[in-house]
CSV table of C-alpha atoms in Angstrom, one decimal:
chain,number,residue,atom,x,y,z
A,25,PHE,CA,-3.2,10.9,11.3
A,26,GLU,CA,0.1,11.1,10.5
A,27,LEU,CA,3.3,9.3,12.4
A,28,PRO,CA,6.0,11.7,13.7
A,29,GLU,CA,8.6,10.3,11.7
A,30,LEU,CA,9.6,7.8,8.9
A,31,SER,CA,11.4,5.2,10.5
A,32,ASN,CA,11.0,1.7,11.7
A,33,THR,CA,10.8,2.0,15.6
A,34,ALA,CA,9.2,-0.3,18.2
A,35,PHE,CA,7.0,2.8,19.3
A,36,ILE,CA,5.7,3.0,15.6
A,37,LEU,CA,4.9,-0.5,15.3
A,38,GLU,CA,3.0,-0.8,18.8
A,39,PHE,CA,1.4,2.8,18.1
A,40,THR,CA,0.0,1.4,14.6
A,41,GLN,CA,-1.1,-1.8,16.0
A,42,MET,CA,-3.1,0.2,18.8
A,43,PHE,CA,-4.7,2.6,16.4
A,44,LEU,CA,-5.5,-0.6,14.1
A,45,GLU,CA,-6.8,-2.4,16.8
A,46,GLY,CA,-9.1,0.3,17.8
A,47,VAL,CA,-10.2,1.0,14.3
A,48,PHE,CA,-11.2,-3.2,13.8
A,49,ASN,CA,-12.9,-2.9,17.3
A,50,TYR,CA,-15.1,0.0,15.8
A,51,ALA,CA,-15.7,-1.9,13.1
A,52,LYS,CA,-17.1,-5.0,15.0
A,53,LYS,CA,-19.3,-2.9,17.0
A,54,ASN,CA,-20.6,-0.9,14.0
A,55,GLU,CA,-21.3,-3.5,11.2
A,56,GLY,CA,-22.5,-2.2,7.9
A,57,GLN,CA,-20.2,0.9,8.1
A,58,LYS,CA,-17.4,0.5,5.3
A,59,ILE,CA,-13.8,1.9,6.6
A,60,CYS,CA,-10.7,2.1,4.5
A,61,ILE,CA,-7.3,2.6,6.1
A,62,VAL,CA,-4.6,4.2,3.9
A,63,LEU,CA,-1.2,2.9,5.3
A,64,GLU,CA,1.5,5.4,3.3
A,65,GLU,CA,5.1,4.2,3.1
A,66,ALA,CA,3.6,0.9,4.6
A,67,HIS,CA,7.2,-0.7,5.1
A,68,THR,CA,7.6,1.6,8.2
A,69,ILE,CA,4.7,0.7,10.1
A,70,ILE,CA,3.9,-3.2,8.7
A,71,PRO,CA,7.3,-4.4,7.8
A,72,GLU,CA,8.2,-7.7,6.9
A,73,THR,CA,9.6,-10.0,10.1
A,74,ASN,CA,12.9,-10.3,9.0
A,75,PHE,CA,13.3,-6.5,8.9
A,76,LEU,CA,12.6,-6.5,12.6
A,77,GLY,CA,15.9,-7.4,13.8
A,78,ASP,CA,17.4,-3.9,14.7
A,79,LEU,CA,14.1,-3.1,16.5
A,80,GLY,CA,14.7,-4.1,20.0
A,81,ASP,CA,12.6,-7.3,21.2
A,82,TYR,CA,12.1,-9.3,18.2
A,83,GLY,CA,9.6,-11.5,20.0
A,84,SER,CA,7.4,-8.4,20.8
A,85,THR,CA,7.5,-6.4,17.7
A,86,LYS,CA,7.0,-9.7,15.7
A,87,ALA,CA,4.0,-10.2,17.7
A,88,LEU,CA,2.9,-7.0,17.1
A,89,VAL,CA,3.2,-7.4,13.1
A,90,SER,CA,1.4,-10.3,13.8
A,91,LYS,CA,-1.5,-8.7,15.3
A,92,MET,CA,-1.8,-6.2,12.4
A,93,SER,CA,-1.6,-8.9,9.8
A,94,GLN,CA,-4.8,-10.8,11.9
A,95,ILE,CA,-6.7,-7.3,11.7
A,96,ALA,CA,-5.8,-7.4,7.9
A,97,LEU,CA,-7.2,-10.8,7.7
A,98,GLN,CA,-10.5,-10.5,9.8
A,99,GLY,CA,-11.3,-6.9,8.9
A,100,ARG,CA,-13.0,-7.3,5.7
A,101,LYS,CA,-15.9,-9.3,7.5
A,102,TYR,CA,-16.4,-6.1,9.4
A,103,GLY,CA,-16.3,-3.7,6.5
A,104,LEU,CA,-12.5,-2.7,7.4
A,105,GLY,CA,-10.3,-2.5,4.2
A,106,SER,CA,-6.7,-1.4,3.8
A,107,PHE,CA,-5.0,0.6,0.9
A,108,VAL,CA,-1.4,-0.4,1.4
A,109,VAL,CA,1.2,1.9,-0.4
A,110,THR,CA,5.0,1.4,-0.6
A,111,GLN,CA,7.8,1.5,-2.7
A,112,ARG,CA,9.1,-1.8,-1.6
A,113,THR,CA,7.1,-5.1,-1.5
A,114,ALA,CA,10.0,-6.7,0.0
A,115,ASN,CA,9.9,-4.8,2.9
A,116,ILE,CA,6.1,-5.6,3.9
A,117,SER,CA,4.6,-8.0,5.9
A,118,LYS,CA,3.6,-10.9,3.2
A,119,SER,CA,0.5,-11.9,5.4
A,120,ILE,CA,-0.8,-8.5,4.8
A,121,LEU,CA,0.3,-8.1,1.1
A,122,ASN,CA,-1.3,-11.4,0.6
A,123,GLN,CA,-4.9,-10.1,1.6
A,124,CYS,CA,-4.9,-7.6,-1.3
A,125,ASN,CA,-7.3,-8.1,-3.7
A,126,THR,CA,-6.3,-5.4,-6.2
A,127,ILE,CA,-2.9,-4.3,-6.9
A,128,PHE,CA,-1.5,-1.4,-8.9
A,129,ALA,CA,2.1,-1.8,-9.7
A,130,LEU,CA,4.2,1.2,-11.2
A,131,ARG,CA,7.7,0.8,-12.4
A,132,VAL,CA,9.8,-1.8,-10.3
A,133,PHE,CA,13.4,-2.2,-10.6
A,134,ASP,CA,14.4,-4.4,-7.5
A,135,ASP,CA,14.2,-8.1,-8.6
A,136,THR,CA,12.4,-8.8,-5.0
A,137,GLY,CA,9.4,-6.5,-5.9
A,138,LYS,CA,9.4,-7.9,-9.5
A,139,GLN,CA,9.5,-11.9,-8.2
A,140,PHE,CA,6.5,-10.9,-5.6
A,141,LEU,CA,4.3,-9.1,-8.2
A,142,GLU,CA,5.0,-12.1,-10.7
A,143,ASN,CA,2.6,-14.1,-8.6
A,144,TYR,CA,0.1,-11.5,-9.6
A,145,ILE,CA,0.7,-10.4,-12.6
A,146,GLY,CA,2.5,-13.4,-14.3
A,147,SER,CA,6.0,-13.4,-15.9
A,148,ASP,CA,5.2,-11.4,-18.9
A,149,TYR,CA,3.7,-8.6,-17.1
A,150,ALA,CA,6.3,-8.7,-14.4
A,151,ASN,CA,9.1,-8.4,-17.2
A,152,VAL,CA,7.5,-5.2,-18.3
A,153,LEU,CA,7.3,-3.5,-14.9
A,154,PRO,CA,10.8,-2.2,-15.2
A,155,THR,CA,10.3,-0.4,-18.4
A,156,LEU,CA,6.7,1.0,-17.7
A,157,GLU,CA,6.4,4.5,-18.9
A,158,GLU,CA,6.2,7.3,-16.1
A,159,ARG,CA,2.4,7.6,-15.0
A,160,HIS,CA,1.4,4.0,-16.2
A,161,CYS,CA,0.9,1.0,-14.1
A,162,ILE,CA,-0.3,-2.6,-14.3
A,163,ALA,CA,-3.7,-3.3,-12.7
A,164,VAL,CA,-4.8,-6.8,-11.5
A,165,GLY,CA,-7.5,-7.9,-9.2
A,166,LYS,CA,-11.1,-7.8,-7.9
A,167,ALA,CA,-11.4,-3.8,-8.9
A,168,MET,CA,-10.6,-4.4,-12.3
A,169,LYS,CA,-13.3,-7.1,-12.8
A,170,LEU,CA,-11.3,-8.6,-15.7
A,171,LYS,CA,-9.6,-11.9,-15.9
A,172,GLN,CA,-5.9,-10.6,-16.8
A,173,PRO,CA,-3.6,-7.8,-15.7
A,174,ILE,CA,-3.9,-4.4,-17.9
A,175,ILE,CA,-1.8,-1.4,-18.4
A,176,LEU,CA,-3.4,1.6,-17.4
A,177,LYS,CA,-2.1,5.1,-18.3
A,178,LEU,CA,-3.0,7.2,-15.4
A,179,ASN,CA,-3.8,11.2,-16.1
A,180,ASP,CA,-1.5,13.6,-15.8
A,181,MET,CA,-3.8,16.5,-14.0
A,182,LYS,CA,-2.2,18.0,-10.7
A,183,ASN,CA,-4.1,16.8,-7.8
A,184,THR,CA,-6.4,14.5,-9.2
A,185,ILE,CA,-6.2,10.7,-9.2
A,186,PHE,CA,-7.9,7.9,-11.3
A,187,THR,CA,-10.0,10.4,-13.3
A,188,GLY,CA,-9.5,9.6,-17.0
A,189,ILE,CA,-7.9,6.6,-16.6
A,190,GLU,CA,-7.1,5.0,-20.7
A,191,TYR,CA,-6.0,1.3,-20.5
A,192,GLU,CA,-4.7,-1.4,-22.9
A,193,THR,CA,-4.2,-5.0,-22.8
A,194,THR,CA,-1.1,-6.8,-24.0
A,195,ASN,CA,-0.8,-10.5,-24.7
């Protein structure tokens, strides 16, 4: 489903929390099924708590984000996964980001995002992020089945994703 607007509001947080809780409860009752929730523009629906100040009651909005973090933490054991997409890692709940076991990092210019990603990909790869060519990313994590990050060249075909991936490793 698509949210009606792209702004951080208490309503959007509450709606997202209720939806995620409903999917989580469904996953618990239907063990064995695999569910993946895509959170596009994730900074608007699972923000870092220091970005909640202007959303009304800080305590209640922080509690909503905490509930969503708990769902991310516990969901995997019930077959519930998340695909988190954002342009700004600094603005997303670190509790949720720290649950990501595979990361595809595209060109990053801000120091906050680069510093966060450095924990996952190391300083050598993090220093490459601002100079990555278009349609390239650094990938790391369980899905890669490699011990070190790799640079992937994504295809340039329209409306297709991850077909014909080329990769190279750097030292």
